Structure formats: structure tokens, C-alpha cells
PDB file of C-alpha atoms in Angstrom:
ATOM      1  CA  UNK A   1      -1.553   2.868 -11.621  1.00 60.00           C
ATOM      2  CA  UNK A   2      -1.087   6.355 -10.313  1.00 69.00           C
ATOM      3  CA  UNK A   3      -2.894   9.184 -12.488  1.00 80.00           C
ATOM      4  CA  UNK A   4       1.230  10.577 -12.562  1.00 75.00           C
ATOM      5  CA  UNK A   5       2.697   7.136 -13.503  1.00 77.00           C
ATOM      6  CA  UNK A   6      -0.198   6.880 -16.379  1.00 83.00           C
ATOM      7  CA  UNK A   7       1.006  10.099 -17.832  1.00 87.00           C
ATOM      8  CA  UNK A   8       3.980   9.517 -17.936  1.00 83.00           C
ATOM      9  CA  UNK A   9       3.572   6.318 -19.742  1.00 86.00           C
ATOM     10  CA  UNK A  10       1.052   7.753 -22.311  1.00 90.00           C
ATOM     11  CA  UNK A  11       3.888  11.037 -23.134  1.00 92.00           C
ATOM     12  CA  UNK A  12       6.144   8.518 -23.463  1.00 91.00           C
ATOM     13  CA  UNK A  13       4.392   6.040 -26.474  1.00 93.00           C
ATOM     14  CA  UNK A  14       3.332   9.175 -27.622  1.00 95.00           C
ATOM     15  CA  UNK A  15       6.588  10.189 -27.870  1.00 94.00           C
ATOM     16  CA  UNK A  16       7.366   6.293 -28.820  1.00 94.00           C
ATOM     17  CA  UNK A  17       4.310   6.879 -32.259  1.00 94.00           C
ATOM     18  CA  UNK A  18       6.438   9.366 -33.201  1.00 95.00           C
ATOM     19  CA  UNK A  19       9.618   8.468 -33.607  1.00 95.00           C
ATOM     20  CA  UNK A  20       8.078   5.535 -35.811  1.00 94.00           C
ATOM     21  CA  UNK A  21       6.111   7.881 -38.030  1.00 95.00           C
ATOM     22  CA  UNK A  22       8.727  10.000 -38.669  1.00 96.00           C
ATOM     23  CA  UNK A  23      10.853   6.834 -39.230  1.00 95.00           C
ATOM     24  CA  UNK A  24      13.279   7.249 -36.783  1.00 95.00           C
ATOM     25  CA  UNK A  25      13.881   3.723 -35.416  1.00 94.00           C
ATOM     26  CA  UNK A  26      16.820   4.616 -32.840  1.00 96.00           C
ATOM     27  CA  UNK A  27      14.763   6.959 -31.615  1.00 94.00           C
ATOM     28  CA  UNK A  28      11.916   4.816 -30.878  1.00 94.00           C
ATOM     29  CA  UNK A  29      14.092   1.534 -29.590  1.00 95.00           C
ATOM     30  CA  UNK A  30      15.731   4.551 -27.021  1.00 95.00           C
ATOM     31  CA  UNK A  31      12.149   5.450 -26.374  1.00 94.00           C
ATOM     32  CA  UNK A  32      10.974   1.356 -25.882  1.00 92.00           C
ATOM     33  CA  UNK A  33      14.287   0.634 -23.624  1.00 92.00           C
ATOM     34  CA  UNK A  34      13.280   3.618 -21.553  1.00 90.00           C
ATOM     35  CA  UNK A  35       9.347   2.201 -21.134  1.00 90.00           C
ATOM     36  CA  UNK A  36      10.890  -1.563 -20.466  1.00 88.00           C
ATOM     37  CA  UNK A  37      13.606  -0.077 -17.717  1.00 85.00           C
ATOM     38  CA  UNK A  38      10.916   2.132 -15.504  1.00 85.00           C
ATOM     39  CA  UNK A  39       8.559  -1.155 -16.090  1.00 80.00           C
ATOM     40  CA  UNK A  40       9.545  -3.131 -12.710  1.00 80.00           C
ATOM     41  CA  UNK A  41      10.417   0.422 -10.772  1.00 83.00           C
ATOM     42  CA  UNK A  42       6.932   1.638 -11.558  1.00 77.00           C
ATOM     43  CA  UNK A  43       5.332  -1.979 -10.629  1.00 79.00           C
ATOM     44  CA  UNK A  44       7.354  -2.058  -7.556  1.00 83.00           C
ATOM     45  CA  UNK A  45       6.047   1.501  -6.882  1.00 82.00           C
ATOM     46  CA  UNK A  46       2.216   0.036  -7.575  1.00 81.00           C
ATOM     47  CA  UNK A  47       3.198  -2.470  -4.992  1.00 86.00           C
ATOM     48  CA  UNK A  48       4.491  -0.429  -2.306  1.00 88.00           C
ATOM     49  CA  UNK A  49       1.208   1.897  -2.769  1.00 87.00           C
ATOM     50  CA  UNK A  50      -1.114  -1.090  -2.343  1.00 89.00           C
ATOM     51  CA  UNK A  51       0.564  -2.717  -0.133  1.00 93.00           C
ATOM     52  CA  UNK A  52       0.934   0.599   2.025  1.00 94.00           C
ATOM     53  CA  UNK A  53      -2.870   1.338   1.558  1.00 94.00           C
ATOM     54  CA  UNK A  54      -3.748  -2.200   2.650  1.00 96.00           C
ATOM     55  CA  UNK A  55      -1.407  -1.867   5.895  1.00 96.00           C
ATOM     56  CA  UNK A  56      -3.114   1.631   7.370  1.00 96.00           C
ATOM     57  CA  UNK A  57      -6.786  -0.447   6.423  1.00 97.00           C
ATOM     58  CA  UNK A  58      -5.632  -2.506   9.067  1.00 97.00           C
ATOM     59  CA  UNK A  59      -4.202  -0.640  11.222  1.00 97.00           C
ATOM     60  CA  UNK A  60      -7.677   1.490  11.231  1.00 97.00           C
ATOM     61  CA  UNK A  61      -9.498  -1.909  11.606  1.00 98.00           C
ATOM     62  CA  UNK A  62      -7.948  -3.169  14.511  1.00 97.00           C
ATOM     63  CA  UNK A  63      -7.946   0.583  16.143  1.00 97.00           C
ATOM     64  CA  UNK A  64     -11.859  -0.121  15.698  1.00 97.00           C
ATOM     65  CA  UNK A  65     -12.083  -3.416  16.974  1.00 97.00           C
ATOM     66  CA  UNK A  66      -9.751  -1.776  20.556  1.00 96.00           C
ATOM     67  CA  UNK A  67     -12.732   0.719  20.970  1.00 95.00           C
ATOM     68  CA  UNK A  68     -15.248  -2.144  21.030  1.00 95.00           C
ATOM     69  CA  UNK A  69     -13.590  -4.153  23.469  1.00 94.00           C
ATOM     70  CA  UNK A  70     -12.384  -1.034  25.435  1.00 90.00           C
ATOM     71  CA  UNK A  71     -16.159   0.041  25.701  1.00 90.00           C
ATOM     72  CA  UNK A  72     -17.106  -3.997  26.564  1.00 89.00           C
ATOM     73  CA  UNK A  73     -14.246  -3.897  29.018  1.00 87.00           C
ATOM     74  CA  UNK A  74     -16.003  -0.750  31.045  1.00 86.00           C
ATOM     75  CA  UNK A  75     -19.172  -2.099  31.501  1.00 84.00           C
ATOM     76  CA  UNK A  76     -18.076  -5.941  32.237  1.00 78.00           C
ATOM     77  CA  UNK A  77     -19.087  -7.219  35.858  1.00 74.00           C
ATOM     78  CA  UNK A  78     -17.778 -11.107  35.825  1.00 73.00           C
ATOM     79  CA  UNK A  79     -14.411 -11.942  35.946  1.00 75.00           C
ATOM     80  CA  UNK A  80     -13.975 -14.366  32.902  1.00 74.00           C
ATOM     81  CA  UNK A  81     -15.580 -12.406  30.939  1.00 82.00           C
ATOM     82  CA  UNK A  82     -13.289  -9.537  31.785  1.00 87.00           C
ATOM     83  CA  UNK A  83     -10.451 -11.650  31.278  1.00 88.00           C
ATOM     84  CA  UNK A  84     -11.397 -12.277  27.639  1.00 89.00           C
ATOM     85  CA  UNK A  85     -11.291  -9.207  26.927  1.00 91.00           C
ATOM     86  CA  UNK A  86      -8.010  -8.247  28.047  1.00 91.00           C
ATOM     87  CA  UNK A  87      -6.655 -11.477  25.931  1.00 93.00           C
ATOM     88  CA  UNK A  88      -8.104  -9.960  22.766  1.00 94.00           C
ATOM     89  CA  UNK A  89      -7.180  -6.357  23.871  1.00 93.00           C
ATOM     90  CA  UNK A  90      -3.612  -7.508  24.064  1.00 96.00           C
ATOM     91  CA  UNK A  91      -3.854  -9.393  20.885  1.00 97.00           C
ATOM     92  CA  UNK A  92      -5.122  -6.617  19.000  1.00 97.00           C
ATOM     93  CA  UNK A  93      -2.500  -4.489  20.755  1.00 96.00           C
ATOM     94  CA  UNK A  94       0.336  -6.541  19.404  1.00 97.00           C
ATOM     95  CA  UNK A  95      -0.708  -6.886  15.928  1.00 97.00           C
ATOM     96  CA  UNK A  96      -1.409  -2.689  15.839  1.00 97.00           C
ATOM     97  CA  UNK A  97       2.857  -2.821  16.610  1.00 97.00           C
ATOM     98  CA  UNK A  98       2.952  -5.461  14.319  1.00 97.00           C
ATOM     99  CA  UNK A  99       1.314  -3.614  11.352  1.00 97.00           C
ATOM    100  CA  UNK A 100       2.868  -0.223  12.319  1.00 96.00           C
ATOM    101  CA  UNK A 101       6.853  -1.962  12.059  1.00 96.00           C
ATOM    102  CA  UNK A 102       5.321  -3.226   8.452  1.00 95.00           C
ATOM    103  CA  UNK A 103       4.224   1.143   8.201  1.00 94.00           C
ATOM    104  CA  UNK A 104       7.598   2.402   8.606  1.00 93.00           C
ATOM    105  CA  UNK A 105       8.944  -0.019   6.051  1.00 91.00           C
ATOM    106  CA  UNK A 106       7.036   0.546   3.937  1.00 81.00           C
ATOM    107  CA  UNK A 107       7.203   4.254   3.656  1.00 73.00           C
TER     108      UNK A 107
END
């Protein structure tokens, strides 16, 4: 949970303690139907955050794993061996465009 979502869902059940020890009970049912309505947008927002963070881990792992074959693919001499390379280069290429379409969804 985001150090802003965690706030605001401690000021609110603050706000929530409150209400019951002054005793006002509409107050505090308000204050509960507020906490249970943000529930799923917050969780969604969790979601969207981890999911985000997970996407741009692999877009920065596969951008990794093109410099290694890049640098294998300048210093190859046989033919198959060059050819293997360029299979996984375009691989990794298409799963990069993959991953960055899942990106812009996401943000």
C-alpha cells in the first residue's frame, strides 16, 4: 500500500474512533461506508502499481538480455551460431513490444 493510500486510511478510522467515542453512530457508519467504497478502488490501484512495476522489470530484463546477444552477435564467426542469435534477438525483440503495449495500458 502506498505511504498516501495508508494515510488516508489511518485519518479516516481515526476519524471512524471518533465518531464512536463521542457516540455518534451515523457518523461512524458514513465514515465505515466511505472505508468499504474506496476498498476495491484502492486495491485496484495496488494492482495497477504492481502490476506496472513488474512490467518495466521486464522490460529492463529483456533490454539486458538484447545487449548480451548484441555483443555475442559482434564477435560471432560461424554461421549457425550467428543464426541463433538473431532467433533470440528477434524473440526478445517481440516480447520488448509485447511488454511495452501491456506499459501503455497500464498507465
Amino acid at each position: 500500500m502506498s505511504s498516501w493510500t495508508q494515510a488516508w486510511v489511518n485519518d479516516y478510522l481515526d476519524l471512524y474512533n471518533y465518531a464512536r467515542r463521542i457516540g455518534d453512530s451515523a457518523w461512524a457508519e458514513d465514515i465505515l461506508g466511505k472505508l468499504r467504497d474506496q476498498k476495491n478502488t484502492l486495491l485496484e490501484e495496488e494492482q495497477k502499481s504492481i502490476m506496472l512495476r513488474e512490467l518495466l522489470a521486464s522490460y529492463d530484463r529483456i533490454n539486458k538480455q538484447l545487449v548480451e546477444i548484441f555483443s555475442k552477435l559482434r564477435v560471432a564467426s560461424e554461421g549457425y551460431q550467428t543464426e541463433s542469435l538473431q532467433e533470440q534477438w528477434f524473440k526478445l525483440k517481440l516480447m520488448r513490444i509485447d511488454i511495452s503495449r501491456k506499459i501503455l495500458q497500464h498507465q
